XYZ file of C-alpha atoms in Angstrom:
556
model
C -49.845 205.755 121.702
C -48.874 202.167 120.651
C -46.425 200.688 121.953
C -43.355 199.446 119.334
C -41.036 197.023 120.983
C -38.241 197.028 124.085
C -34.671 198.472 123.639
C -31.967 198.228 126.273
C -33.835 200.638 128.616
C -37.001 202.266 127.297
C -40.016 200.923 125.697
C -40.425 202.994 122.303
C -43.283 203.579 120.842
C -44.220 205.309 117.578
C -46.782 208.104 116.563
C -47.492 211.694 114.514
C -47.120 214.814 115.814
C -49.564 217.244 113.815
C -47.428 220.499 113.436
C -50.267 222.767 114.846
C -52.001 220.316 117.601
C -50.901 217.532 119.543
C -49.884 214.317 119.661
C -52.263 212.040 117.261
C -52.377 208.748 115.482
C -49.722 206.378 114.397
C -47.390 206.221 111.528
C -44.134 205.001 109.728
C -41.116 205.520 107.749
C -37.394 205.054 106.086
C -34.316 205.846 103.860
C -30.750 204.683 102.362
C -27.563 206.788 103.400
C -23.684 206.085 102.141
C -20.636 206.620 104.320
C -19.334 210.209 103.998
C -17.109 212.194 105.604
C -19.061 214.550 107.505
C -17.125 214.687 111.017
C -15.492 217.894 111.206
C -18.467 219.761 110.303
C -21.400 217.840 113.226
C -23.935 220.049 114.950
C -23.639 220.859 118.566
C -25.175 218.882 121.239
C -26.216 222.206 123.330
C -29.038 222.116 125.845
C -31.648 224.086 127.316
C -33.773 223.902 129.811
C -37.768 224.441 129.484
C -38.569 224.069 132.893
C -36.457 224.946 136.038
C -36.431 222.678 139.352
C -34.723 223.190 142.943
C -33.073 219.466 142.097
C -32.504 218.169 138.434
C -30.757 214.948 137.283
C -28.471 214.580 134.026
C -30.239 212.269 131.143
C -28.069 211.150 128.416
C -28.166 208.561 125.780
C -28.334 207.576 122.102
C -30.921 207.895 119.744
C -30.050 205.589 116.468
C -32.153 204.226 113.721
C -32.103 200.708 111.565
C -30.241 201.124 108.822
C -30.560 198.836 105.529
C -27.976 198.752 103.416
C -27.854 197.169 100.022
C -26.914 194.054 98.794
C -23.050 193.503 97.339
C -24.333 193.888 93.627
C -26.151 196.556 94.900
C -29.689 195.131 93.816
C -32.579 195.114 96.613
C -31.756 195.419 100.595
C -29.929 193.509 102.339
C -32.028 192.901 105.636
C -29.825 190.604 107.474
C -27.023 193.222 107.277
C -29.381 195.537 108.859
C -27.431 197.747 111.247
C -27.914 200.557 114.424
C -26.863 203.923 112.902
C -26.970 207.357 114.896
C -29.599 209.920 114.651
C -28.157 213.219 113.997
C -28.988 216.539 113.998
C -32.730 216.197 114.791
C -34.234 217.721 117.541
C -34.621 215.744 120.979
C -36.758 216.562 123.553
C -37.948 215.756 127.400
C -41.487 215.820 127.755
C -43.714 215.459 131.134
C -46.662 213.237 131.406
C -48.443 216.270 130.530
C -46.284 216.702 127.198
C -45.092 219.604 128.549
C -41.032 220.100 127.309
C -39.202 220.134 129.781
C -35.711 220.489 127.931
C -34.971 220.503 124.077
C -31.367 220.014 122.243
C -30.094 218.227 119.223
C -28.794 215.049 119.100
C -25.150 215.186 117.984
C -23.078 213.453 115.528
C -22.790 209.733 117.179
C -26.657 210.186 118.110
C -26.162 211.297 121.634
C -27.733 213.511 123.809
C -27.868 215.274 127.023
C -29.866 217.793 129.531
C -30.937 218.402 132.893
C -34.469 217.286 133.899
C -36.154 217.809 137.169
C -35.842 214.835 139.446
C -38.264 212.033 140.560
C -40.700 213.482 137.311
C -42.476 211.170 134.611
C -40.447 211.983 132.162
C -40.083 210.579 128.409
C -37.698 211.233 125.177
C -39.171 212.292 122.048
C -36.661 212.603 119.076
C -38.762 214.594 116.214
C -38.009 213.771 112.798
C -36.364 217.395 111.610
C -32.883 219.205 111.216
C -33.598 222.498 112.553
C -31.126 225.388 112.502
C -32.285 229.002 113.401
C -28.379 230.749 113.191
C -26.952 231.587 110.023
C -27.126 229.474 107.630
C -29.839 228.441 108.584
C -32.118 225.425 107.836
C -35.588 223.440 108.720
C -36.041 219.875 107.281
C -38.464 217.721 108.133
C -39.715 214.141 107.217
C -43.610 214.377 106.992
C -46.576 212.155 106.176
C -48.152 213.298 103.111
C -50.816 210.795 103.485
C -51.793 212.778 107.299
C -52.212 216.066 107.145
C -48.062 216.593 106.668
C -48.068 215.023 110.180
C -44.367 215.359 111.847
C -42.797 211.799 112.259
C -41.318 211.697 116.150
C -39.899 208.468 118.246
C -40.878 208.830 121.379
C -39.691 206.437 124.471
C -41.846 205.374 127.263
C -42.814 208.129 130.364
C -40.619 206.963 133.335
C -39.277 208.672 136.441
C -36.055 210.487 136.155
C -35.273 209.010 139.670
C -32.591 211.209 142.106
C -29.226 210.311 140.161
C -28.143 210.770 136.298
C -29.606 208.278 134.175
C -29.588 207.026 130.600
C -32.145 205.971 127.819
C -31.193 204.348 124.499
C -33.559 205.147 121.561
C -33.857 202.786 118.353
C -35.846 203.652 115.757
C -36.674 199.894 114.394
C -36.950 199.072 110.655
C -40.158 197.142 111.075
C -39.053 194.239 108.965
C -40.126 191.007 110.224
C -37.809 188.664 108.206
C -39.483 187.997 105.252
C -41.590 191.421 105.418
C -42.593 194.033 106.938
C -44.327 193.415 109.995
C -44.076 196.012 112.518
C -44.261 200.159 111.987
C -41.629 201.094 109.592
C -40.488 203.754 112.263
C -36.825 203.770 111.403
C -37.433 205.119 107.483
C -38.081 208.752 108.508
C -34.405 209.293 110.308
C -33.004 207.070 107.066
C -33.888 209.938 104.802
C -33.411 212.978 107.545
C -29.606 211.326 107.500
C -29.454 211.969 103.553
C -30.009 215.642 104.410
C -27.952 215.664 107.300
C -25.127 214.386 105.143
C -25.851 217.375 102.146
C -26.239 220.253 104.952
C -22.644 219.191 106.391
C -21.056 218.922 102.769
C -22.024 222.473 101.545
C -21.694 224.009 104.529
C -18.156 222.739 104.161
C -17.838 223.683 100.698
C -18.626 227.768 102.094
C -22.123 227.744 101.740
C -23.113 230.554 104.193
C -27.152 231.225 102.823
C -30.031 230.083 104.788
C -31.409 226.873 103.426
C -35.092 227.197 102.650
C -37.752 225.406 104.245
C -37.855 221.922 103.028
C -40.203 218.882 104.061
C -39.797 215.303 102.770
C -43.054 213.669 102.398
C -43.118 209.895 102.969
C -45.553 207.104 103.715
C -46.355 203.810 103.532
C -49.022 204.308 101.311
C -46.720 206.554 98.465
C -46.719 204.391 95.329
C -46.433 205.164 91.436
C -50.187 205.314 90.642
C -50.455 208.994 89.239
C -52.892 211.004 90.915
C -53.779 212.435 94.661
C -51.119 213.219 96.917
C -52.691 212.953 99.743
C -53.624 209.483 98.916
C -49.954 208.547 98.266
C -51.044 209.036 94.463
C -47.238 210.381 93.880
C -46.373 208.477 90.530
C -42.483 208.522 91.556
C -39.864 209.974 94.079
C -39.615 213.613 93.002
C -38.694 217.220 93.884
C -41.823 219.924 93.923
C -40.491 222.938 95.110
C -41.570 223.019 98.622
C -41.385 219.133 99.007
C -40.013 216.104 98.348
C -42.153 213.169 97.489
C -40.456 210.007 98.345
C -41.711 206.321 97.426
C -42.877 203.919 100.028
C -44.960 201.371 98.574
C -43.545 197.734 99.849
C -42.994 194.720 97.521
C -42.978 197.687 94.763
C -41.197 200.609 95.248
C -39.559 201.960 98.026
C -37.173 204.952 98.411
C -36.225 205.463 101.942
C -33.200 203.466 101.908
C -32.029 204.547 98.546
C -29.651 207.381 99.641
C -28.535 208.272 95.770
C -32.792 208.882 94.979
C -32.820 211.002 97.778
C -29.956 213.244 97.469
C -30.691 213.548 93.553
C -33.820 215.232 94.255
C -32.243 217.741 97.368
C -29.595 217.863 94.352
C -32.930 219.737 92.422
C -33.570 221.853 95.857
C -30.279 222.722 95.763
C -30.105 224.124 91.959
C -33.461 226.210 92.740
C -32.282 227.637 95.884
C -28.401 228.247 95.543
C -28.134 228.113 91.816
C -30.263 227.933 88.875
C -31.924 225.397 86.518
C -33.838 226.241 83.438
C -35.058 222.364 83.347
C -38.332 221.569 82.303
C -38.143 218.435 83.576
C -40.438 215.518 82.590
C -39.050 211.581 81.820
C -36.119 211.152 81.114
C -33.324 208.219 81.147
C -29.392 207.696 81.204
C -29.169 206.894 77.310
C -31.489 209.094 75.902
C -30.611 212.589 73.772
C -32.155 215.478 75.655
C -32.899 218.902 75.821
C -29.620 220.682 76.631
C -31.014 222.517 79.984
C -32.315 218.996 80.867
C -29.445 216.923 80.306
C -27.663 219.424 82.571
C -29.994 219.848 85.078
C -30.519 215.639 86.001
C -26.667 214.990 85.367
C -25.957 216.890 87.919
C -28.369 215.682 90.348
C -27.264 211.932 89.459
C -23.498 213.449 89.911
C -24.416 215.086 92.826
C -26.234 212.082 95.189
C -23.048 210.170 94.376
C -20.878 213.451 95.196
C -22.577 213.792 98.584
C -22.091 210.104 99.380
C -18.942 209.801 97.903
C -19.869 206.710 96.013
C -20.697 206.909 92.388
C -22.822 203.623 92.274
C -25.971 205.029 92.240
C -28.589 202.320 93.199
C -32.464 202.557 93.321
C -33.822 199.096 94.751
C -37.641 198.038 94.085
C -40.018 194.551 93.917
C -40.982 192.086 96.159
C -39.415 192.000 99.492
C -37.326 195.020 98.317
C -35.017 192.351 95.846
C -35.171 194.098 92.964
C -33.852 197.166 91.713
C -31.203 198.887 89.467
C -27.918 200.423 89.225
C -25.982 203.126 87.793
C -22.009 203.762 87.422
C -22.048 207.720 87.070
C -18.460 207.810 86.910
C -18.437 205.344 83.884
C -16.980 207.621 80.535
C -18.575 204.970 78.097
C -22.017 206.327 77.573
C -24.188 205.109 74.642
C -25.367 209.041 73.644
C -22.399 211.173 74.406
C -22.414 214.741 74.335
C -23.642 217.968 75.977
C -27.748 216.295 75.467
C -27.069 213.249 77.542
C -27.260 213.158 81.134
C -24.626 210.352 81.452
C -22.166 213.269 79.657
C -22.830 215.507 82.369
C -23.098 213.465 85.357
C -19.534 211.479 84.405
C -17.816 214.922 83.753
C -19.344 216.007 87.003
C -18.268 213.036 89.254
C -14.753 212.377 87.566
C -14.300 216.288 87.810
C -15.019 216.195 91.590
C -13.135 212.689 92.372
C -10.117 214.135 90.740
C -7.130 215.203 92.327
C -5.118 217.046 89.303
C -4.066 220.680 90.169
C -7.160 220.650 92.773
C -8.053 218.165 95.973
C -10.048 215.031 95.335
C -13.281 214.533 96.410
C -13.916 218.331 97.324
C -17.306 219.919 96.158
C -15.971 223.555 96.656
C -15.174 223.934 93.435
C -18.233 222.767 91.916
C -20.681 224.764 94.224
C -18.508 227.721 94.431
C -19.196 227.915 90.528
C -23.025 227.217 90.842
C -23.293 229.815 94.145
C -21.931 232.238 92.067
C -24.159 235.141 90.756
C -22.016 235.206 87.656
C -23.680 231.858 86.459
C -27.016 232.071 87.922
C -27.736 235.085 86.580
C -26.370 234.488 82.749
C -28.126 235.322 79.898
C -27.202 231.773 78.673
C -29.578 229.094 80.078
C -28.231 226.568 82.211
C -26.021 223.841 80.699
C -22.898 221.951 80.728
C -21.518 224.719 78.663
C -22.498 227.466 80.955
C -21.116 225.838 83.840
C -17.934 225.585 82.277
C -17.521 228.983 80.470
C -17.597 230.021 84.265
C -15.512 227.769 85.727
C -12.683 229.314 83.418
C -13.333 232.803 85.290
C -13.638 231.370 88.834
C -11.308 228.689 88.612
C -8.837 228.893 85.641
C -6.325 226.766 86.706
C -8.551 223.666 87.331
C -10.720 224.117 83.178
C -8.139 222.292 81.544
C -9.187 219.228 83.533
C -12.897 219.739 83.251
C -12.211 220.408 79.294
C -10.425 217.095 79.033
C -13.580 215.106 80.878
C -15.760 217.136 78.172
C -13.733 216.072 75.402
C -13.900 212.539 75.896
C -17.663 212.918 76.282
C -17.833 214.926 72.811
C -18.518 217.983 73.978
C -16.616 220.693 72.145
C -18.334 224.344 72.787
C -15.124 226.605 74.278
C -17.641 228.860 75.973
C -21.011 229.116 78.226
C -22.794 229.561 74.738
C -21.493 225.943 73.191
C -19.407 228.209 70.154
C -17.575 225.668 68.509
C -19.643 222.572 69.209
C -19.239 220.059 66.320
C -21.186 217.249 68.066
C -24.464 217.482 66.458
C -25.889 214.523 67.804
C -27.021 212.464 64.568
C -29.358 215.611 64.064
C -28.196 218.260 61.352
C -30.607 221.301 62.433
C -28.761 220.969 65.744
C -25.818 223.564 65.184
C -25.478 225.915 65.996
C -26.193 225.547 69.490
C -27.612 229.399 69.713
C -28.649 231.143 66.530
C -27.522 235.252 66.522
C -30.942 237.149 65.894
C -30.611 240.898 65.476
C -33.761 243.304 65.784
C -33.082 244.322 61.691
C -36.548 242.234 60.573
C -33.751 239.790 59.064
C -34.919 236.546 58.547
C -33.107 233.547 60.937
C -34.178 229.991 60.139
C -34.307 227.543 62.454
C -36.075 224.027 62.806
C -38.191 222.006 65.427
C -37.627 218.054 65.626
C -38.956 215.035 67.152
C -36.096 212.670 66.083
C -35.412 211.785 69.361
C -38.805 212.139 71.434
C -40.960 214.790 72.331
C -41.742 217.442 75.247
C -37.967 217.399 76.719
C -35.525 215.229 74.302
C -33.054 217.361 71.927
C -34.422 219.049 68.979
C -37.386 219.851 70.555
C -36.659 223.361 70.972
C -34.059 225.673 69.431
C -32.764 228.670 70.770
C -31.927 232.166 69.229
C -29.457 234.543 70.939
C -31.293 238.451 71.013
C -29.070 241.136 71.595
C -31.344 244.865 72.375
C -29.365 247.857 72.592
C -31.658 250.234 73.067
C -35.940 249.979 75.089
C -38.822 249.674 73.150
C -41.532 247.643 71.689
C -40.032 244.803 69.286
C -42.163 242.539 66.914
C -41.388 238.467 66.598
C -42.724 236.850 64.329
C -42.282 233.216 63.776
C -43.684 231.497 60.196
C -43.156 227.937 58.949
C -40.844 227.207 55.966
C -41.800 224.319 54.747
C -43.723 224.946 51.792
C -47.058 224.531 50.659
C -48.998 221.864 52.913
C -46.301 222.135 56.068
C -48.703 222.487 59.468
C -47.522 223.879 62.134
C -47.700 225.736 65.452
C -44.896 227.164 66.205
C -44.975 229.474 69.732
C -41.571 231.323 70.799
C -40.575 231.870 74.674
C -38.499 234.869 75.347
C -36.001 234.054 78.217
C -33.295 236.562 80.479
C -31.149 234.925 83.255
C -33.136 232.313 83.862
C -36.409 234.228 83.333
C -39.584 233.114 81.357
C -40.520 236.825 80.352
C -43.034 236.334 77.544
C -44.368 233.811 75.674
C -46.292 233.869 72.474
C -48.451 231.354 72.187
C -50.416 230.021 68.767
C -53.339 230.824 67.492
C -53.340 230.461 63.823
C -51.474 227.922 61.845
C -48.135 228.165 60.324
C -47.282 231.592 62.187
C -47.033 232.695 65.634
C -46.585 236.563 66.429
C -46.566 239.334 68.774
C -45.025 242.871 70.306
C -43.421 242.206 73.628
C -41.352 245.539 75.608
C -37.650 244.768 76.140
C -34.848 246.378 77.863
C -31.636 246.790 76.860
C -29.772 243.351 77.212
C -29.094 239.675 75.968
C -32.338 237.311 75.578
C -32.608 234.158 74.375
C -35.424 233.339 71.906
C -37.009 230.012 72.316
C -38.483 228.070 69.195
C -40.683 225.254 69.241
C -43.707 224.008 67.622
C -46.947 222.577 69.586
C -47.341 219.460 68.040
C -43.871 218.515 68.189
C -43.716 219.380 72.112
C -46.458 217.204 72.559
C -45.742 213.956 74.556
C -48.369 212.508 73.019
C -46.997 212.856 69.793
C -45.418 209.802 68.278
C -44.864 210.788 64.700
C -41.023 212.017 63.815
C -41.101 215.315 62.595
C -38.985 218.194 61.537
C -41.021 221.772 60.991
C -38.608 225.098 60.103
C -39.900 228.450 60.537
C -38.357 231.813 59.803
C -38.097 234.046 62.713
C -38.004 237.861 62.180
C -37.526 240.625 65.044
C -37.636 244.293 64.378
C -38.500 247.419 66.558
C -42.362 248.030 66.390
């Protein structure tokens, strides 16, 4: 144990809790959080008791981490501003000198705590870096060192004796910053980003979420930097959402994430499309002014629109460099984007955030709306994949009375398409094989003709892919077959995947040039065809290409 520095009444000191042994080693951490409006929806401060005594004593207190804010312009943290904010949520304990628990709670919304501990007993506090929940809805978050063996971040205070009469002990988890760097343990980053998550739990569970949250852990260290390569080496390349974790940025004088609350909430944003909604992203690079695939475009607006939702401030900021001076800035309610349209993630993320700051035949600043659309089975389970267009051909059924407002905010980003399959989209985005946005297929052995472009990019921009809408009416065995129409001397590899409701059923990959074929087994039901070719998916293609093929279905 090593100890950290003094605070008004305990000496704190800083180490890892491995989540199957005991305590072990030492480690660090941090995170940026916004004001938001959280109050009315705080977890409950109830106590139990681990171990029973003839005489106990009541110990109370705060736990509270340093918080960093950003500068005024927003660019690189503002140390000198640095400020005590509460710890909420996590899970607080009383240990003996034998680290048995003696009593567990939570600490509430102003960071305090409270339970009865046997008197005149070595006792010290140990505030664990996780949001636990066990009733319905449920959730377990916890900051972790990816860099240890996923070793639990705790604060723990020094072991003193609970003496014969109630008793305080104030917790700080300091920011380890030593006035021109960091000096000390970082120990206050770890309860910087649990706060982030604190903040989304409170805000969906107020906008009727009622599902269990799955399992989530946020993986941060010191040693986390943008070198691509082994995780457990902090090899992480970037901050970024991987299903069962988050990867978060902790590199100093280069990249840190932990007090960039927008980062961190744009990436629970992707935790929260996978387990309450539904993205059909491939993800991949991508940037505010660049055209994009359609399902991308959707997929990281809304995660830009939705860190800003969550913190109620649409600046989203993302600081970097030396001493932490550096950085970048984003206005995601700003309508004046340089690509508009339903491939740009600008598009989506300003329709998103003006949509939810509006107050016009709905309440301002309410994320009901939006997540009671998303929740919805309706949309997650759509034969259309998941796009700006989707989202609103939905929000007409759920919410009629508030698409006129949404339309307008679409309009004025040049997005068109009256339904969740983009009919009527006009905005072709400077690329004329664009439109339109799905092609009608039927199982006939017609021929449909539709083109593959790197104009903008490969792997994930717009044109990449193009999408045919297959209606079966009756189960069988069907043929595709996909064959360029370019002419004589056209190469190409084109390969098709066969999508339902957010479902990658079948995919026929190439094998010959110029064609790409096979028999699949489909049920009755909408699919959506997906038509690409190899070369032109490939990020390390920099040549600007356009290949066509004619795609034929037809019951085998």
């Amino acid at each position: 144990m090593q100890n950290l520095r003094n605070s008004s009444s305990d000496v704190l000191s800083w180490f890892l809790l491995l989540l199957t042994m005991s305590v072990t080693g030492c480690g660090d951490g941090a995170n940026k959080s916004q004001p938001s409006s959280v109050a009315s929806s705080s977890i409950s401060n109830n106590s139990s008791s681990i171990a029973s005594s003839t005489t106990s004593v009541l110990l109370s207190g705060t736990a509270t981490y340093d918080y960093v804010p950003h500068k005024n312009n927003n660019i690189g943290l503002n140390y000198p501003e640095t400020e005590q904010r509460p710890i909420r949520g996590a899970t607080i304990e009383a240990l003996s000198d034998s680290d048995t628990i003696l009593a567990v709670s939570k600490t509430a919304n102003d960071g305090s705590y409270s339970f009865n501990v046997p008197a005149n007993t070595l006792v010290k506090i140990r505030v664990k870096a996780e949001l636990l929940n066990n009733i319905s809805p449920s959730w377990n978050f916890k900051v972790t060192d990816n860099t240890n063996n996923n070793a639990l971040y705790v604060l723990v205070g020094s072991l003193m004796s609970t003496g014969d009469t109630n008793s305080q002990r104030m917790l700080n988890a300091a920011s380890g910053w030593g006035g021109s760097s960091y000096l000390f343990v970082r120990a206050a980053a770890p309860f910087a980003i649990l706060d982030n998550i604190y903040i989304g739990v409170m805000r969906l569970n107020q906008a009727g979420n009622n599902r269990d949250f799955k399992p989530l852990e946020l993986r941060w260290s010191t040693k986390n930097n943008e070198a691509d390569g082994v995780y457990t080496l902090g090899e992480i390349g970037t901050t970024f959402y991987d299903v069962d974790a988050i990867y978060i940025l902790g590199d100093a004088n280069n990249d840190t994430d932990e007090y960039d609350g927008h980062v961190i909430l744009h990436e629970w944003g992707h935790y929260i499309e996978e387990v309450f909604s539904r993205s059909d992203s491939m993800g991949g690079e991508h940037s505010d002014g660049e055209k994009l695939d359609m399902r991308l475009a959707m997929s990281e607006g809304f995660a830009n629109a939705f860190s800003a939702m969550m913190l109620n401030n649409p600046t989203y900021a993302d600081t970097s460099g030396s001493a932490q001076n550096s950085g970048f800035t984003i206005n995601i309610s700003n309508k004046v984007r340089s690509a508009k349209g339903f491939f740009s993630e600008g598009s989506v993320g300003a329709i998103f955030y003006n949509y939810y700051s509006s107050s016009n035949n709905k309440i301002a600043n309410d994320f009901t709306p939006i997540f009671s659309v998303l929740n919805n089975s309706n949309y997650y389970l759509h034969d259309a994949l998941t796009t700006i267009f989707l989202f609103y051909g939905q929000l007409k059924v759920l919410l009629n009375d508030q698409a006129a407002e949404f339309n307008s905010l679409m309009l004025e980003q040049n997005i068109n398409g009256i339904d969740e399959y983009g009919t009527s989209e006009i905005n072709n985005g400077d690329l004329t094989t664009s439109l339109p946005i799905y092609k009608e297929i039927n199982p006939d052995n017609v021929v449909t003709n539709v083109c593959s472009s790197s104009k903008f990019g490969t792997f994930n921009k717009f044109g990449n892919s193009r999408f045919l809408k297959l209606t079966i009416s009756q189960d069988g065995a069907y043929f595709i077959n996909a064959a360029t129409s370019g002419g004589s001397g056209t190469i190409s590899k084109p390969e098709i995947i066969i999508h339902n409701k957010g479902n990658s059923l079948f995919k026929l990959e190439n094998s010959t040039n110029n064609a790409v074929n096979g028999t699949v087994s489909l049920s009755n039901g909408n699919y959506i065809l997906e038509i690409y070719d190899l070369s032109i998916s490939n990020p390390l293609n920099s040549q600007i290409t356009t290949l066509c093929f004619d795609v034929q279905v037809m019951a085998n």
